[in-house]
Short mmCIF file of C-alpha atoms and ligand atoms in Angstrom, two decimals:
data_model
loop_
_atom_site.label_atom_id
_atom_site.label_comp_id
_atom_site.label_asym_id
_atom_site.label_seq_id
_atom_site.Cartn_x
_atom_site.Cartn_y
_atom_site.Cartn_z
CA MET Z 1 -2.01 -4.83 25.72
CA GLY Z 2 -1.48 -1.08 26.28
CA ALA Z 3 -3.96 1.00 28.30
CA ALA Z 4 -5.34 2.81 25.23
CA GLN Z 5 -5.66 -0.47 23.36
CA SER Z 6 -7.57 -2.17 26.16
CA GLN Z 7 -9.79 0.89 26.60
CA ASP Z 8 -10.68 0.60 22.93
CA GLU Z 9 -11.38 -3.13 23.36
CA PHE Z 10 -13.74 -2.29 26.25
CA LYS Z 11 -15.52 0.30 24.09
CA LYS Z 12 -15.91 -2.32 21.38
CA GLN Z 13 -17.29 -4.82 23.87
CA ALA Z 14 -19.94 -2.35 25.11
CA ALA Z 15 -20.83 -1.47 21.51
CA GLU Z 16 -21.35 -5.11 20.59
CA ALA Z 17 -23.50 -5.72 23.69
CA ALA Z 18 -25.75 -2.79 22.67
CA LEU Z 19 -26.80 -4.73 19.56
CA ASN Z 20 -29.03 -6.83 21.85
CA HIS Z 21 -31.18 -3.72 22.36
CA VAL Z 22 -31.84 -3.22 18.65
CA GLN Z 23 -35.36 -4.42 17.87
CA GLY Z 24 -35.62 -3.13 14.29
CA GLY Z 25 -37.21 0.12 13.11
CA VAL Z 26 -35.15 3.30 13.17
CA VAL Z 27 -32.19 3.51 15.57
CA GLY Z 28 -30.90 6.77 17.05
CA VAL Z 29 -27.12 6.87 16.77
CA GLY Z 30 -24.75 9.08 18.79
CA THR Z 31 -21.18 10.17 18.13
CA GLY Z 32 -17.66 9.20 19.13
CA SER Z 33 -15.19 6.33 19.05
CA THR Z 34 -17.44 3.96 21.02
CA VAL Z 35 -20.37 4.73 18.73
CA ASN Z 36 -18.12 4.17 15.71
CA HIS Z 37 -17.75 0.57 16.90
CA PHE Z 38 -21.52 0.39 17.38
CA ILE Z 39 -22.11 1.61 13.81
CA ASP Z 40 -19.76 -1.08 12.52
CA TYR Z 41 -21.71 -3.74 14.45
CA LEU Z 42 -25.04 -2.25 13.37
CA ALA Z 43 -23.94 -2.72 9.77
CA THR Z 44 -23.85 -6.49 10.37
CA ILE Z 45 -27.62 -6.46 11.04
CA LYS Z 46 -28.58 -3.60 8.72
CA GLY Z 47 -31.18 -5.73 6.97
CA ARG Z 48 -33.16 -5.83 10.22
CA ILE Z 49 -33.50 -2.05 10.62
CA ASP Z 50 -35.17 0.68 8.56
CA GLY Z 51 -32.33 3.14 9.06
CA ALA Z 52 -30.79 5.51 11.58
CA VAL Z 53 -31.18 9.04 12.88
CA SER Z 54 -27.71 10.45 13.37
CA SER Z 55 -26.43 12.99 15.91
CA SER Z 56 -23.52 14.31 13.81
CA GLU Z 57 -22.10 14.72 10.33
CA ALA Z 58 -19.31 12.28 11.28
CA SER Z 59 -21.73 9.52 12.30
CA SER Z 60 -23.91 10.16 9.24
CA LYS Z 61 -20.89 9.67 7.01
CA ARG Z 62 -19.93 6.39 8.70
CA LEU Z 63 -23.53 5.12 8.55
CA GLU Z 64 -23.76 5.98 4.86
CA GLN Z 65 -20.42 4.29 4.14
CA HIS Z 66 -21.99 1.12 5.55
CA GLY Z 67 -25.11 1.56 3.40
CA ILE Z 68 -27.36 2.32 6.39
CA PRO Z 69 -30.00 4.92 5.40
CA VAL Z 70 -29.74 8.14 7.43
CA LEU Z 71 -33.18 9.57 8.12
CA ASP Z 72 -34.38 13.01 9.21
CA LEU Z 73 -35.65 13.05 12.81
CA ASN Z 74 -38.59 15.19 11.67
CA SER Z 75 -39.84 12.42 9.43
CA VAL Z 76 -39.66 9.52 11.87
CA GLY Z 77 -41.34 10.70 15.10
CA THR Z 78 -40.40 9.14 18.44
CA LEU Z 79 -37.51 6.68 18.31
CA SER Z 80 -37.65 3.52 20.39
CA LEU Z 81 -33.87 3.36 20.89
CA TYR Z 82 -30.92 5.76 21.09
CA VAL Z 83 -27.37 4.44 21.49
CA ASP Z 84 -24.58 6.84 22.42
CA GLY Z 85 -21.34 7.08 24.38
CA ALA Z 86 -20.41 9.41 27.24
CA ASP Z 87 -17.42 11.16 28.74
CA GLU Z 88 -18.57 10.41 32.29
CA SER Z 89 -21.51 8.70 33.99
CA ASN Z 90 -22.46 8.62 37.65
CA GLN Z 91 -24.38 5.76 39.28
CA SER Z 92 -27.71 7.47 38.45
CA LEU Z 93 -26.75 7.35 34.74
CA GLN Z 94 -26.52 11.13 34.62
CA LEU Z 95 -23.86 11.95 32.07
CA ILE Z 96 -21.32 14.43 30.84
CA LYS Z 97 -21.25 14.41 27.04
CA GLY Z 98 -19.84 16.58 24.30
CA GLY Z 99 -16.18 15.64 24.25
CA GLY Z 100 -16.65 15.23 20.50
CA GLY Z 101 -18.66 18.46 20.30
CA ALA Z 102 -21.90 16.83 19.13
CA LEU Z 103 -23.84 17.47 22.34
CA THR Z 104 -26.72 19.51 20.92
CA ARG Z 105 -27.87 17.00 18.35
CA GLU Z 106 -27.15 14.21 20.85
CA LYS Z 107 -29.44 15.84 23.40
CA ILE Z 108 -32.16 16.28 20.80
CA VAL Z 109 -32.06 12.64 19.67
CA ALA Z 110 -31.89 11.43 23.29
CA ALA Z 111 -34.93 13.57 24.14
CA ALA Z 112 -36.85 12.14 21.19
CA SER Z 113 -36.12 8.53 22.17
CA GLU Z 114 -37.96 6.19 24.51
CA ARG Z 115 -34.84 4.31 25.59
CA PHE Z 116 -31.28 5.65 25.83
CA VAL Z 117 -28.60 2.98 25.98
CA CYS Z 118 -25.23 4.47 26.88
CA ILE Z 119 -22.08 2.55 25.93
CA ALA Z 120 -18.66 3.18 27.45
CA ASP Z 121 -15.54 1.63 28.85
CA GLU Z 122 -15.53 1.23 32.63
CA SER Z 123 -13.22 4.22 33.21
CA LYS Z 124 -16.17 6.51 32.42
CA LEU Z 125 -18.07 5.55 35.59
CA VAL Z 126 -17.40 8.12 38.34
CA SER Z 127 -18.90 8.90 41.73
CA VAL Z 128 -19.25 12.66 41.06
CA LEU Z 129 -19.42 14.26 37.61
CA GLY Z 130 -17.00 17.03 36.71
CA ARG Z 131 -13.47 15.78 36.42
CA PHE Z 132 -14.02 15.69 32.65
CA PRO Z 133 -14.24 19.35 31.54
CA LEU Z 134 -17.91 20.13 30.94
CA PRO Z 135 -18.61 21.07 27.28
CA VAL Z 136 -21.02 23.94 26.66
CA GLU Z 137 -22.10 24.86 23.11
CA VAL Z 138 -22.37 28.62 22.74
CA ILE Z 139 -23.52 31.09 20.07
CA PRO Z 140 -20.27 32.76 18.87
CA MET Z 141 -21.17 36.37 19.84
CA ALA Z 142 -21.97 35.23 23.40
CA ARG Z 143 -18.63 33.51 24.05
CA SER Z 144 -17.12 36.02 26.50
CA TYR Z 145 -20.39 36.75 28.27
CA VAL Z 146 -21.17 33.05 28.79
CA ALA Z 147 -17.59 32.43 29.96
CA ARG Z 148 -17.99 35.13 32.64
CA GLU Z 149 -21.29 33.62 33.79
CA LEU Z 150 -19.76 30.12 33.95
CA ALA Z 151 -16.88 31.50 36.05
CA LYS Z 152 -19.48 32.86 38.50
CA LEU Z 153 -20.74 29.29 38.90
CA GLY Z 154 -17.26 28.25 40.03
CA GLY Z 155 -15.86 26.84 36.79
CA ASN Z 156 -12.88 27.73 34.65
CA PRO Z 157 -14.16 27.91 31.04
CA VAL Z 158 -11.67 27.29 28.24
CA TRP Z 159 -12.56 28.08 24.62
CA ARG Z 160 -12.02 25.02 22.37
CA GLU Z 161 -10.19 27.12 19.80
CA GLY Z 162 -10.28 26.07 16.17
CA PHE Z 163 -13.38 23.92 16.67
CA THR Z 164 -16.80 24.69 15.18
CA THR Z 165 -19.82 22.50 15.91
CA ASP Z 166 -22.03 21.00 13.20
CA ASN Z 167 -24.43 23.85 14.06
CA GLY Z 168 -21.82 26.58 13.45
CA ASN Z 169 -21.26 27.36 17.13
CA LEU Z 170 -18.38 27.29 19.63
CA ILE Z 171 -17.55 25.09 22.61
CA LEU Z 172 -16.43 26.22 26.04
CA ASP Z 173 -14.95 23.39 28.14
CA VAL Z 174 -15.52 24.15 31.81
CA HIS Z 175 -12.79 22.85 34.10
CA GLY Z 176 -12.83 22.56 37.86
CA LEU Z 177 -16.50 21.81 38.50
CA GLU Z 178 -17.62 19.26 41.05
CA ILE Z 179 -21.18 18.59 39.95
CA ALA Z 180 -23.01 17.55 43.11
CA GLU Z 181 -26.46 18.45 41.73
CA PRO Z 182 -26.44 17.68 38.00
CA MET Z 183 -30.11 18.51 37.32
CA ALA Z 184 -29.89 21.93 39.00
CA LEU Z 185 -26.64 22.82 37.24
CA GLU Z 186 -28.02 21.66 33.89
CA GLN Z 187 -30.96 24.01 34.34
CA ASP Z 188 -28.81 26.92 35.56
CA ILE Z 189 -26.41 26.70 32.61
CA ASN Z 190 -29.28 26.20 30.13
CA ASN Z 191 -30.69 29.51 31.40
CA ILE Z 192 -27.62 31.58 30.49
CA ALA Z 193 -28.37 33.68 27.38
CA GLY Z 194 -26.25 32.48 24.48
CA VAL Z 195 -25.94 28.88 25.69
CA VAL Z 196 -27.25 26.45 23.10
CA THR Z 197 -26.68 23.25 25.07
CA VAL Z 198 -24.83 22.17 28.19
CA GLY Z 199 -23.23 18.72 28.16
CA ILE Z 200 -24.90 17.58 31.39
CA PHE Z 201 -27.46 14.90 30.54
CA ALA Z 202 -29.30 14.66 33.87
CA LEU Z 203 -32.84 15.87 33.13
CA ARG Z 204 -32.87 13.12 30.50
CA PRO Z 205 -30.29 10.59 31.78
CA ALA Z 206 -29.47 7.27 30.15
CA ASP Z 207 -31.82 4.37 30.90
CA VAL Z 208 -29.17 1.68 30.57
CA LEU Z 209 -25.38 1.91 30.83
CA ILE Z 210 -23.25 -0.83 29.30
CA LEU Z 211 -19.65 -0.77 30.54
CA GLY Z 212 -16.93 -2.73 28.81
CA ALA Z 213 -14.38 -4.16 31.26
CA ALA Z 214 -11.69 -6.84 31.56
CA SER Z 215 -14.28 -9.18 33.11
CA GLY Z 216 -16.73 -8.63 30.21
CA PRO Z 217 -19.58 -6.17 29.60
CA ARG Z 218 -21.54 -5.06 32.66
CA THR Z 219 -25.00 -3.46 32.54
CA VAL Z 220 -26.05 -0.76 35.02
CA THR Z 221 -29.71 0.34 35.14
C1 5RP Q 301 -19.55 13.28 21.60
C2 5RP Q 301 -19.81 12.56 22.86
C3 5RP Q 301 -19.22 11.20 22.99
O1 5RP Q 301 -20.23 10.29 23.27
C4 5RP Q 301 -18.23 11.21 24.12
O2 5RP Q 301 -17.26 12.22 23.88
C5 5RP Q 301 -17.54 9.85 24.28
O3 5RP Q 301 -16.68 9.63 23.21
P1 5RP Q 301 -15.86 8.30 23.03
O4 5RP Q 301 -16.84 7.22 22.74
O5 5RP Q 301 -14.95 8.60 21.87
O6 5RP Q 301 -15.08 8.03 24.30
O7 5RP Q 301 -20.49 13.00 23.74
O8 5RP Q 301 -20.08 14.58 21.62
#
């Protein structure tokens, strides 16, 4: 099995294991290739849930294709469960997210959920966040200003050209950061005018991390 193939198998394994956390009601659903596997598994028990709140147009489409009702977060109140992937996690379950550009809606649904179950292959677990370029969603007119401010923080921001978020904004991917204090950096970047969302999920980390691996799924809490 090739490396990419086994990584996808590990994602699938984590996604299947997350089904054990589904207790019915409305499920918050993230975005990405790991979540796509989760949506496919969720479809097998769709009769046991009332529907899903989605974090992206892409996930909404996949949910609808499976006949899972997609509900508006405003009409459902607090969610008991949110399932999403990550680009990196440290041992404290603080995450980098936004590789797929859906970070803003992901952060909203995570914030509105009692329990955040993160699903990933084992390569996503790191000791220090930052090797994966940190995504920052930015209002278009603020792109250059925010890039200069991010450079002052020690990063090298690169505009994800040709990409527009579901909210009509841009993404800067910040390379070269070693994120020793994720909560402080999350707050600092949030405070830059023109930043919509930074892809550090540390103020609201995951509660459970399920890692797919050759030895089978492993849960970190
Ligand atoms: C999308 C995300 C994804 O969860 C993250 O990029 C992981 O993706 P994948 O499951 O494809 O590895 O944050 O904005």
